């Protein structure tokens, strides 16, 4: 400071002191001062701001000056909130001064802090020193240290990038990382040494871990070294968790192995390439074998030689009229799915006019062999079962039962006979749609022995699939089951297979599922023809049958009359009524069934006609016969045998059947023949109840000279009737035997007395038989 200036300061100080010591003439109160200042502010003659406590006024220039002073005191950086406390003014006052400071004094406001140029220069120097010391800096670490935005810190570093003697690089993968040229040289040396030492594919993560460097820095060094051609290898992909470094020497070995394998085997498996370290086998094969024209499969790529081999096998199979599984011609590594694709491609390239049937995706069968299977099933299963069903009457019985249930198989299959040849052609041609979706079933498991383990799950479900197979429709007689067809097909397949270990279960099942419905319809058509032929052959013997039926009707009718005489010997009306009901239920029903059989002309045996079937036949009968048959059927429920006989005679007259009257001279011989028949039957019996039953019938006929038709429950009534006509000792034997039989029948088999009574009864059987044979009645009993 100059002498003149110093003198001026002294003079001002003296004036100020005099002013303070001088007493004022007039004094203003504090309120007046405030009002004056407010008036000056309102008139915009004075620019001041109030402090936060409201006791002081400060000019904006003073605020600006004090902000600069405090900023300088705090080293060029101070929080705005701290200025509020230091200056005792509102934050808005400080904010109003910031634009002036930023414009004239190169200050900057960041994250609530006021920075001046000196601080920013110092910050840049500090960061530069850190970078020189460490060789690498991460903006994230600087943010934690300086609590400043990343962009600001990056700009602070970039200000030194162009300075002489300073070579600072920004990482291309992470813009927040900066390093020096010396650090880059060191990093390149580490990465280059590691990559040169690697001889097999190694993941980048392992390399980074061994080298103790950041992953981003590895990629940076790798890119630079690759650009400079200093490393013999490449990465499997740009970057990622699965990124791997593959040395050039290893890639050469991979290429040599793949080339040699394809030349020797004609294919290459993708799994083998994966085990070899190839990360994208499909892309590897496409790039490495561009001139080979390999055909891609789901699991491998094959050469043209294998496809041509399969094509030749198919042509040979069709020429020899056989079948073959192309999996036999393929290496064991191929799956059935691969075989299906190969077969489809081979058929596409072949010059066949019509593609053959394909089963289980890989089995090719010629049309001649398929026809051979159909013919074999016809001869060994269809014809035999149809003839057996027709000859045994099971087929006709099933037809009759279906009529009773309301079904009409003749309507359902009325066109079967006319189109029988068409059906056979349909069976023979089914499955000949060739390859693709038309010629293949949905099953995909090969039956080749080496695939049995893989196809076991499919074979275990074979029985379930057979059970779920669609059954013949309602009213259609089933001559054979699907399992029968499968067994027959399997038999011919085993005969034709050269490999004795070849499992034909799945193949026979698939063929059976295909041909079963058509074969079953054909069998119904054949059965219908055989029945019609049988009926046609029998029509020539119609007169003979009519004569035979007439004789049977005559015999039954006369027997019923003979038995009617026997019932009249009983005095009890109740016994007579029960005997008549039993007679109508047995012989009467047999006679009615015979008449129904004759009138309705059905193939069912009369003995198999039930009450329900008679009602069905009445409903289907012609109008002129319906009333007659209905009346005859109702007569079986009558209590009077005379009424039944009357209805029968009326019915026979209506159907023009003449019943020959029994000759009186032959009546006695018939009765004796009936007695001899009972005695012969009794001789062969050892069962006490049956012996007693027949003995009582024989004694009744001997006493009355009349035949009796009665069941075992009438034995007690017959013995009661015979008591007056038998000697006391004879009847005593019968009564005692009868009581023992009743007691024997009421005792359980576990009881000890059961065997005792049985032994006693068997000891008395000869006596009972002797009584029945030798008893004679000199005078018959009158009615």
mmCIF file with all atom_site columns, C-alpha atoms in Angstrom, residues 266-434:
data_model
loop_
_atom_site.group_PDB
_atom_site.id
_atom_site.type_symbol
_atom_site.label_atom_id
_atom_site.label_alt_id
_atom_site.label_comp_id
_atom_site.label_asym_id
_atom_site.label_entity_id
_atom_site.label_seq_id
_atom_site.pdbx_PDB_ins_code
_atom_site.Cartn_x
_atom_site.Cartn_y
_atom_site.Cartn_z
_atom_site.occupancy
_atom_site.B_iso_or_equiv
_atom_site.pdbx_formal_charge
_atom_site.auth_seq_id
_atom_site.auth_comp_id
_atom_site.auth_asym_id
_atom_site.auth_atom_id
_atom_site.pdbx_PDB_model_num
ATOM 1   C CA . UNK A 1 266 ? -20.628 -91.233  -43.702 1.00 0.00 ? 266 UNK A CA 1
ATOM 2   C CA . UNK A 1 267 ? -22.215 -89.342  -40.812 1.00 0.00 ? 267 UNK A CA 1
ATOM 3   C CA . UNK A 1 268 ? -21.344 -87.266  -37.768 1.00 0.00 ? 268 UNK A CA 1
ATOM 4   C CA . UNK A 1 269 ? -23.225 -87.124  -34.479 1.00 0.00 ? 269 UNK A CA 1
ATOM 5   C CA . UNK A 1 270 ? -23.986 -83.771  -32.859 1.00 0.00 ? 270 UNK A CA 1
ATOM 6   C CA . UNK A 1 271 ? -23.498 -85.186  -29.360 1.00 0.00 ? 271 UNK A CA 1
ATOM 7   C CA . UNK A 1 272 ? -19.992 -86.315  -30.336 1.00 0.00 ? 272 UNK A CA 1
ATOM 8   C CA . UNK A 1 273 ? -19.151 -82.799  -31.479 1.00 0.00 ? 273 UNK A CA 1
ATOM 9   C CA . UNK A 1 274 ? -20.504 -81.407  -28.213 1.00 0.00 ? 274 UNK A CA 1
ATOM 10  C CA . UNK A 1 275 ? -18.326 -83.815  -26.246 1.00 0.00 ? 275 UNK A CA 1
ATOM 11  C CA . UNK A 1 276 ? -15.410 -82.682  -28.384 1.00 0.00 ? 276 UNK A CA 1
ATOM 12  C CA . UNK A 1 277 ? -15.971 -79.094  -27.250 1.00 0.00 ? 277 UNK A CA 1
ATOM 13  C CA . UNK A 1 278 ? -17.961 -77.713  -30.196 1.00 0.00 ? 278 UNK A CA 1
ATOM 14  C CA . UNK A 1 279 ? -20.518 -75.348  -28.728 1.00 0.00 ? 279 UNK A CA 1
ATOM 15  C CA . UNK A 1 280 ? -22.785 -75.064  -31.774 1.00 0.00 ? 280 UNK A CA 1
ATOM 16  C CA . UNK A 1 281 ? -22.577 -78.408  -33.627 1.00 0.00 ? 281 UNK A CA 1
ATOM 17  C CA . UNK A 1 282 ? -25.113 -77.442  -36.297 1.00 0.00 ? 282 UNK A CA 1
ATOM 18  C CA . UNK A 1 283 ? -23.267 -74.270  -37.244 1.00 0.00 ? 283 UNK A CA 1
ATOM 19  C CA . UNK A 1 284 ? -19.929 -76.127  -37.120 1.00 0.00 ? 284 UNK A CA 1
ATOM 20  C CA . UNK A 1 285 ? -21.151 -78.787  -39.559 1.00 0.00 ? 285 UNK A CA 1
ATOM 21  C CA . UNK A 1 286 ? -22.666 -76.222  -41.927 1.00 0.00 ? 286 UNK A CA 1
ATOM 22  C CA . UNK A 1 287 ? -19.472 -74.148  -42.018 1.00 0.00 ? 287 UNK A CA 1
ATOM 23  C CA . UNK A 1 288 ? -16.968 -76.992  -42.142 1.00 0.00 ? 288 UNK A CA 1
ATOM 24  C CA . UNK A 1 289 ? -18.756 -79.340  -44.568 1.00 0.00 ? 289 UNK A CA 1
ATOM 25  C CA . UNK A 1 290 ? -20.171 -76.885  -47.072 1.00 0.00 ? 290 UNK A CA 1
ATOM 26  C CA . UNK A 1 291 ? -19.062 -78.990  -50.045 1.00 0.00 ? 291 UNK A CA 1
ATOM 27  C CA . UNK A 1 292 ? -20.230 -82.342  -48.617 1.00 0.00 ? 292 UNK A CA 1
ATOM 28  C CA . UNK A 1 293 ? -24.008 -81.633  -48.893 1.00 0.00 ? 293 UNK A CA 1
ATOM 29  C CA . UNK A 1 294 ? -24.788 -83.374  -45.623 1.00 0.00 ? 294 UNK A CA 1
ATOM 30  C CA . UNK A 1 295 ? -28.403 -84.087  -44.705 1.00 0.00 ? 295 UNK A CA 1
ATOM 31  C CA . UNK A 1 296 ? -29.357 -82.812  -41.247 1.00 0.00 ? 296 UNK A CA 1
ATOM 32  C CA . UNK A 1 297 ? -31.263 -84.973  -38.743 1.00 0.00 ? 297 UNK A CA 1
ATOM 33  C CA . UNK A 1 298 ? -32.411 -84.143  -35.219 1.00 0.00 ? 298 UNK A CA 1
ATOM 34  C CA . UNK A 1 299 ? -29.340 -85.816  -33.683 1.00 0.00 ? 299 UNK A CA 1
ATOM 35  C CA . UNK A 1 300 ? -26.795 -86.081  -36.511 1.00 0.00 ? 300 UNK A CA 1
ATOM 36  C CA . UNK A 1 301 ? -25.845 -85.141  -40.049 1.00 0.00 ? 301 UNK A CA 1
ATOM 37  C CA . UNK A 1 302 ? -25.445 -87.881  -42.660 1.00 0.00 ? 302 UNK A CA 1
ATOM 38  C CA . UNK A 1 303 ? -23.860 -88.109  -46.076 1.00 0.00 ? 303 UNK A CA 1
ATOM 39  C CA . UNK A 1 304 ? -25.498 -89.026  -49.328 1.00 0.00 ? 304 UNK A CA 1
ATOM 40  C CA . UNK A 1 305 ? -24.071 -92.547  -49.158 1.00 0.00 ? 305 UNK A CA 1
ATOM 41  C CA . UNK A 1 306 ? -26.256 -93.590  -46.230 1.00 0.00 ? 306 UNK A CA 1
ATOM 42  C CA . UNK A 1 307 ? -29.404 -92.249  -47.877 1.00 0.00 ? 307 UNK A CA 1
ATOM 43  C CA . UNK A 1 308 ? -28.563 -94.117  -51.070 1.00 0.00 ? 308 UNK A CA 1
ATOM 44  C CA . UNK A 1 309 ? -28.017 -97.283  -49.030 1.00 0.00 ? 309 UNK A CA 1
ATOM 45  C CA . UNK A 1 310 ? -31.459 -96.980  -47.425 1.00 0.00 ? 310 UNK A CA 1
ATOM 46  C CA . UNK A 1 311 ? -32.993 -96.277  -50.823 1.00 0.00 ? 311 UNK A CA 1
ATOM 47  C CA . UNK A 1 312 ? -31.431 -99.471  -52.224 1.00 0.00 ? 312 UNK A CA 1
ATOM 48  C CA . UNK A 1 313 ? -32.718 -101.480 -49.242 1.00 0.00 ? 313 UNK A CA 1
ATOM 49  C CA . UNK A 1 314 ? -36.258 -100.242 -49.797 1.00 0.00 ? 314 UNK A CA 1
ATOM 50  C CA . UNK A 1 315 ? -36.162 -101.108 -53.494 1.00 0.00 ? 315 UNK A CA 1
ATOM 51  C CA . UNK A 1 316 ? -34.812 -104.585 -52.720 1.00 0.00 ? 316 UNK A CA 1
ATOM 52  C CA . UNK A 1 317 ? -37.550 -105.150 -50.142 1.00 0.00 ? 317 UNK A CA 1
ATOM 53  C CA . UNK A 1 318 ? -40.270 -104.221 -52.606 1.00 0.00 ? 318 UNK A CA 1
ATOM 54  C CA . UNK A 1 319 ? -38.709 -106.338 -55.343 1.00 0.00 ? 319 UNK A CA 1
ATOM 55  C CA . UNK A 1 320 ? -38.486 -109.461 -53.136 1.00 0.00 ? 320 UNK A CA 1
ATOM 56  C CA . UNK A 1 321 ? -41.974 -109.007 -51.638 1.00 0.00 ? 321 UNK A CA 1
ATOM 57  C CA . UNK A 1 322 ? -40.874 -108.878 -47.996 1.00 0.00 ? 322 UNK A CA 1
ATOM 58  C CA . UNK A 1 323 ? -40.468 -106.365 -45.185 1.00 0.00 ? 323 UNK A CA 1
ATOM 59  C CA . UNK A 1 324 ? -37.456 -104.799 -43.489 1.00 0.00 ? 324 UNK A CA 1
ATOM 60  C CA . UNK A 1 325 ? -36.510 -102.401 -40.720 1.00 0.00 ? 325 UNK A CA 1
ATOM 61  C CA . UNK A 1 326 ? -34.122 -99.776  -42.076 1.00 0.00 ? 326 UNK A CA 1
ATOM 62  C CA . UNK A 1 327 ? -32.656 -99.359  -38.584 1.00 0.00 ? 327 UNK A CA 1
ATOM 63  C CA . UNK A 1 328 ? -30.708 -102.559 -39.362 1.00 0.00 ? 328 UNK A CA 1
ATOM 64  C CA . UNK A 1 329 ? -28.816 -100.636 -42.070 1.00 0.00 ? 329 UNK A CA 1
ATOM 65  C CA . UNK A 1 330 ? -28.088 -97.597  -39.908 1.00 0.00 ? 330 UNK A CA 1
ATOM 66  C CA . UNK A 1 331 ? -25.413 -97.182  -37.214 1.00 0.00 ? 331 UNK A CA 1
ATOM 67  C CA . UNK A 1 332 ? -26.471 -97.952  -33.669 1.00 0.00 ? 332 UNK A CA 1
ATOM 68  C CA . UNK A 1 333 ? -26.223 -94.302  -32.599 1.00 0.00 ? 333 UNK A CA 1
ATOM 69  C CA . UNK A 1 334 ? -29.277 -93.350  -34.655 1.00 0.00 ? 334 UNK A CA 1
ATOM 70  C CA . UNK A 1 335 ? -32.653 -93.040  -32.947 1.00 0.00 ? 335 UNK A CA 1
ATOM 71  C CA . UNK A 1 336 ? -35.933 -94.190  -34.533 1.00 0.00 ? 336 UNK A CA 1
ATOM 72  C CA . UNK A 1 337 ? -36.799 -90.524  -35.108 1.00 0.00 ? 337 UNK A CA 1
ATOM 73  C CA . UNK A 1 338 ? -33.638 -90.193  -37.224 1.00 0.00 ? 338 UNK A CA 1
ATOM 74  C CA . UNK A 1 339 ? -34.504 -93.371  -39.102 1.00 0.00 ? 339 UNK A CA 1
ATOM 75  C CA . UNK A 1 340 ? -37.962 -92.023  -39.914 1.00 0.00 ? 340 UNK A CA 1
ATOM 76  C CA . UNK A 1 341 ? -36.498 -88.841  -41.409 1.00 0.00 ? 341 UNK A CA 1
ATOM 77  C CA . UNK A 1 342 ? -33.929 -90.813  -43.419 1.00 0.00 ? 342 UNK A CA 1
ATOM 78  C CA . UNK A 1 343 ? -36.607 -93.166  -44.751 1.00 0.00 ? 343 UNK A CA 1
ATOM 79  C CA . UNK A 1 344 ? -38.824 -90.262  -45.738 1.00 0.00 ? 344 UNK A CA 1
ATOM 80  C CA . UNK A 1 345 ? -35.947 -88.619  -47.614 1.00 0.00 ? 345 UNK A CA 1
ATOM 81  C CA . UNK A 1 346 ? -35.017 -91.909  -49.325 1.00 0.00 ? 346 UNK A CA 1
ATOM 82  C CA . UNK A 1 347 ? -38.613 -92.466  -50.476 1.00 0.00 ? 347 UNK A CA 1
ATOM 83  C CA . UNK A 1 348 ? -38.764 -88.898  -51.737 1.00 0.00 ? 348 UNK A CA 1
ATOM 84  C CA . UNK A 1 349 ? -35.672 -89.463  -53.875 1.00 0.00 ? 349 UNK A CA 1
ATOM 85  C CA . UNK A 1 350 ? -36.773 -92.886  -55.132 1.00 0.00 ? 350 UNK A CA 1
ATOM 86  C CA . UNK A 1 351 ? -38.603 -93.303  -58.417 1.00 0.00 ? 351 UNK A CA 1
ATOM 87  C CA . UNK A 1 352 ? -41.396 -95.461  -56.977 1.00 0.00 ? 352 UNK A CA 1
ATOM 88  C CA . UNK A 1 353 ? -44.810 -94.864  -58.517 1.00 0.00 ? 353 UNK A CA 1
ATOM 89  C CA . UNK A 1 354 ? -46.558 -95.746  -55.266 1.00 0.00 ? 354 UNK A CA 1
ATOM 90  C CA . UNK A 1 355 ? -44.897 -95.589  -51.899 1.00 0.00 ? 355 UNK A CA 1
ATOM 91  C CA . UNK A 1 356 ? -45.134 -98.740  -49.739 1.00 0.00 ? 356 UNK A CA 1
ATOM 92  C CA . UNK A 1 357 ? -46.795 -99.098  -46.319 1.00 0.00 ? 357 UNK A CA 1
ATOM 93  C CA . UNK A 1 358 ? -44.621 -97.958  -43.401 1.00 0.00 ? 358 UNK A CA 1
ATOM 94  C CA . UNK A 1 359 ? -45.026 -99.232  -39.840 1.00 0.00 ? 359 UNK A CA 1
ATOM 95  C CA . UNK A 1 360 ? -43.443 -97.999  -36.615 1.00 0.00 ? 360 UNK A CA 1
ATOM 96  C CA . UNK A 1 361 ? -41.873 -95.202  -38.721 1.00 0.00 ? 361 UNK A CA 1
ATOM 97  C CA . UNK A 1 362 ? -38.913 -97.295  -39.920 1.00 0.00 ? 362 UNK A CA 1
ATOM 98  C CA . UNK A 1 363 ? -40.361 -100.642 -41.138 1.00 0.00 ? 363 UNK A CA 1
ATOM 99  C CA . UNK A 1 364 ? -41.066 -100.885 -44.866 1.00 0.00 ? 364 UNK A CA 1
ATOM 100 C CA . UNK A 1 365 ? -43.406 -103.610 -46.110 1.00 0.00 ? 365 UNK A CA 1
ATOM 101 C CA . UNK A 1 366 ? -44.230 -104.551 -49.688 1.00 0.00 ? 366 UNK A CA 1
ATOM 102 C CA . UNK A 1 367 ? -47.818 -104.825 -50.879 1.00 0.00 ? 367 UNK A CA 1
ATOM 103 C CA . UNK A 1 368 ? -47.256 -108.483 -51.761 1.00 0.00 ? 368 UNK A CA 1
ATOM 104 C CA . UNK A 1 369 ? -46.221 -109.306 -48.227 1.00 0.00 ? 369 UNK A CA 1
ATOM 105 C CA . UNK A 1 370 ? -49.121 -107.322 -46.785 1.00 0.00 ? 370 UNK A CA 1
ATOM 106 C CA . UNK A 1 371 ? -51.513 -109.334 -48.986 1.00 0.00 ? 371 UNK A CA 1
ATOM 107 C CA . UNK A 1 372 ? -49.776 -112.488 -47.765 1.00 0.00 ? 372 UNK A CA 1
ATOM 108 C CA . UNK A 1 373 ? -50.496 -111.491 -44.159 1.00 0.00 ? 373 UNK A CA 1
ATOM 109 C CA . UNK A 1 374 ? -54.159 -110.872 -44.965 1.00 0.00 ? 374 UNK A CA 1
ATOM 110 C CA . UNK A 1 375 ? -54.468 -114.259 -46.681 1.00 0.00 ? 375 UNK A CA 1
ATOM 111 C CA . UNK A 1 376 ? -52.694 -116.022 -43.817 1.00 0.00 ? 376 UNK A CA 1
ATOM 112 C CA . UNK A 1 377 ? -55.099 -114.487 -41.278 1.00 0.00 ? 377 UNK A CA 1
ATOM 113 C CA . UNK A 1 378 ? -58.069 -115.505 -43.421 1.00 0.00 ? 378 UNK A CA 1
ATOM 114 C CA . UNK A 1 379 ? -56.964 -119.094 -43.763 1.00 0.00 ? 379 UNK A CA 1
ATOM 115 C CA . UNK A 1 380 ? -55.746 -119.672 -40.203 1.00 0.00 ? 380 UNK A CA 1
ATOM 116 C CA . UNK A 1 381 ? -58.209 -117.619 -38.221 1.00 0.00 ? 381 UNK A CA 1
ATOM 117 C CA . UNK A 1 382 ? -61.118 -116.073 -40.095 1.00 0.00 ? 382 UNK A CA 1
ATOM 118 C CA . UNK A 1 383 ? -62.432 -119.112 -42.013 1.00 0.00 ? 383 UNK A CA 1
ATOM 119 C CA . UNK A 1 384 ? -61.976 -121.511 -39.103 1.00 0.00 ? 384 UNK A CA 1
ATOM 120 C CA . UNK A 1 385 ? -63.708 -119.293 -36.558 1.00 0.00 ? 385 UNK A CA 1
ATOM 121 C CA . UNK A 1 386 ? -66.558 -118.396 -38.913 1.00 0.00 ? 386 UNK A CA 1
ATOM 122 C CA . UNK A 1 387 ? -67.257 -122.036 -39.815 1.00 0.00 ? 387 UNK A CA 1
ATOM 123 C CA . UNK A 1 388 ? -67.084 -123.018 -36.147 1.00 0.00 ? 388 UNK A CA 1
ATOM 124 C CA . UNK A 1 389 ? -69.519 -120.251 -35.127 1.00 0.00 ? 389 UNK A CA 1
ATOM 125 C CA . UNK A 1 390 ? -71.978 -121.140 -37.897 1.00 0.00 ? 390 UNK A CA 1
ATOM 126 C CA . UNK A 1 391 ? -71.832 -124.913 -37.358 1.00 0.00 ? 391 UNK A CA 1
ATOM 127 C CA . UNK A 1 392 ? -72.217 -124.613 -33.581 1.00 0.00 ? 392 UNK A CA 1
ATOM 128 C CA . UNK A 1 393 ? -75.210 -122.298 -33.943 1.00 0.00 ? 393 UNK A CA 1
ATOM 129 C CA . UNK A 1 394 ? -73.570 -119.538 -31.845 1.00 0.00 ? 394 UNK A CA 1
ATOM 130 C CA . UNK A 1 395 ? -73.815 -117.085 -34.721 1.00 0.00 ? 395 UNK A CA 1
ATOM 131 C CA . UNK A 1 396 ? -77.548 -117.676 -35.282 1.00 0.00 ? 396 UNK A CA 1
ATOM 132 C CA . UNK A 1 397 ? -78.181 -117.547 -31.560 1.00 0.00 ? 397 UNK A CA 1
ATOM 133 C CA . UNK A 1 398 ? -76.398 -114.185 -31.375 1.00 0.00 ? 398 UNK A CA 1
ATOM 134 C CA . UNK A 1 399 ? -78.551 -112.925 -34.248 1.00 0.00 ? 399 UNK A CA 1
ATOM 135 C CA . UNK A 1 400 ? -81.707 -114.038 -32.430 1.00 0.00 ? 400 UNK A CA 1
ATOM 136 C CA . UNK A 1 401 ? -80.560 -112.397 -29.186 1.00 0.00 ? 401 UNK A CA 1
ATOM 137 C CA . UNK A 1 402 ? -79.856 -109.168 -31.046 1.00 0.00 ? 402 UNK A CA 1
ATOM 138 C CA . UNK A 1 403 ? -83.395 -109.227 -32.404 1.00 0.00 ? 403 UNK A CA 1
ATOM 139 C CA . UNK A 1 404 ? -84.759 -109.590 -28.897 1.00 0.00 ? 404 UNK A CA 1
ATOM 140 C CA . UNK A 1 405 ? -82.697 -106.539 -27.850 1.00 0.00 ? 405 UNK A CA 1
ATOM 141 C CA . UNK A 1 406 ? -84.051 -104.503 -30.742 1.00 0.00 ? 406 UNK A CA 1
ATOM 142 C CA . UNK A 1 407 ? -80.872 -104.573 -32.838 1.00 0.00 ? 407 UNK A CA 1
ATOM 143 C CA . UNK A 1 408 ? -80.976 -105.630 -36.457 1.00 0.00 ? 408 UNK A CA 1
ATOM 144 C CA . UNK A 1 409 ? -77.569 -106.715 -37.725 1.00 0.00 ? 409 UNK A CA 1
ATOM 145 C CA . UNK A 1 410 ? -79.015 -107.534 -41.135 1.00 0.00 ? 410 UNK A CA 1
ATOM 146 C CA . UNK A 1 411 ? -79.917 -103.866 -41.634 1.00 0.00 ? 411 UNK A CA 1
ATOM 147 C CA . UNK A 1 412 ? -76.569 -102.695 -40.329 1.00 0.00 ? 412 UNK A CA 1
ATOM 148 C CA . UNK A 1 413 ? -74.706 -105.004 -42.664 1.00 0.00 ? 413 UNK A CA 1
ATOM 149 C CA . UNK A 1 414 ? -77.212 -105.450 -45.481 1.00 0.00 ? 414 UNK A CA 1
ATOM 150 C CA . UNK A 1 415 ? -74.583 -104.421 -48.033 1.00 0.00 ? 415 UNK A CA 1
ATOM 151 C CA . UNK A 1 416 ? -71.862 -106.690 -46.673 1.00 0.00 ? 416 UNK A CA 1
ATOM 152 C CA . UNK A 1 417 ? -72.794 -109.698 -48.782 1.00 0.00 ? 417 UNK A CA 1
ATOM 153 C CA . UNK A 1 418 ? -73.146 -107.707 -51.990 1.00 0.00 ? 418 UNK A CA 1
ATOM 154 C CA . UNK A 1 419 ? -69.852 -105.921 -51.425 1.00 0.00 ? 419 UNK A CA 1
ATOM 155 C CA . UNK A 1 420 ? -67.839 -108.790 -50.024 1.00 0.00 ? 420 UNK A CA 1
ATOM 156 C CA . UNK A 1 421 ? -65.247 -108.595 -52.791 1.00 0.00 ? 421 UNK A CA 1
ATOM 157 C CA . UNK A 1 422 ? -64.964 -104.848 -52.257 1.00 0.00 ? 422 UNK A CA 1
ATOM 158 C CA . UNK A 1 423 ? -64.402 -105.426 -48.536 1.00 0.00 ? 423 UNK A CA 1
ATOM 159 C CA . UNK A 1 424 ? -61.620 -107.910 -49.282 1.00 0.00 ? 424 UNK A CA 1
ATOM 160 C CA . UNK A 1 425 ? -59.986 -105.455 -51.630 1.00 0.00 ? 425 UNK A CA 1
ATOM 161 C CA . UNK A 1 426 ? -60.286 -102.789 -48.945 1.00 0.00 ? 426 UNK A CA 1
ATOM 162 C CA . UNK A 1 427 ? -58.532 -105.060 -46.428 1.00 0.00 ? 427 UNK A CA 1
ATOM 163 C CA . UNK A 1 428 ? -55.794 -105.842 -48.917 1.00 0.00 ? 428 UNK A CA 1
ATOM 164 C CA . UNK A 1 429 ? -55.298 -102.207 -49.873 1.00 0.00 ? 429 UNK A CA 1
ATOM 165 C CA . UNK A 1 430 ? -55.477 -100.720 -46.371 1.00 0.00 ? 430 UNK A CA 1
ATOM 166 C CA . UNK A 1 431 ? -52.149 -99.378  -45.172 1.00 0.00 ? 431 UNK A CA 1
ATOM 167 C CA . UNK A 1 432 ? -50.809 -98.948  -48.726 1.00 0.00 ? 432 UNK A CA 1
ATOM 168 C CA . UNK A 1 433 ? -50.835 -95.181  -48.592 1.00 0.00 ? 433 UNK A CA 1
ATOM 169 C CA . UNK A 1 434 ? -47.061 -95.080  -48.597 1.00 0.00 ? 434 UNK A CA 1
#
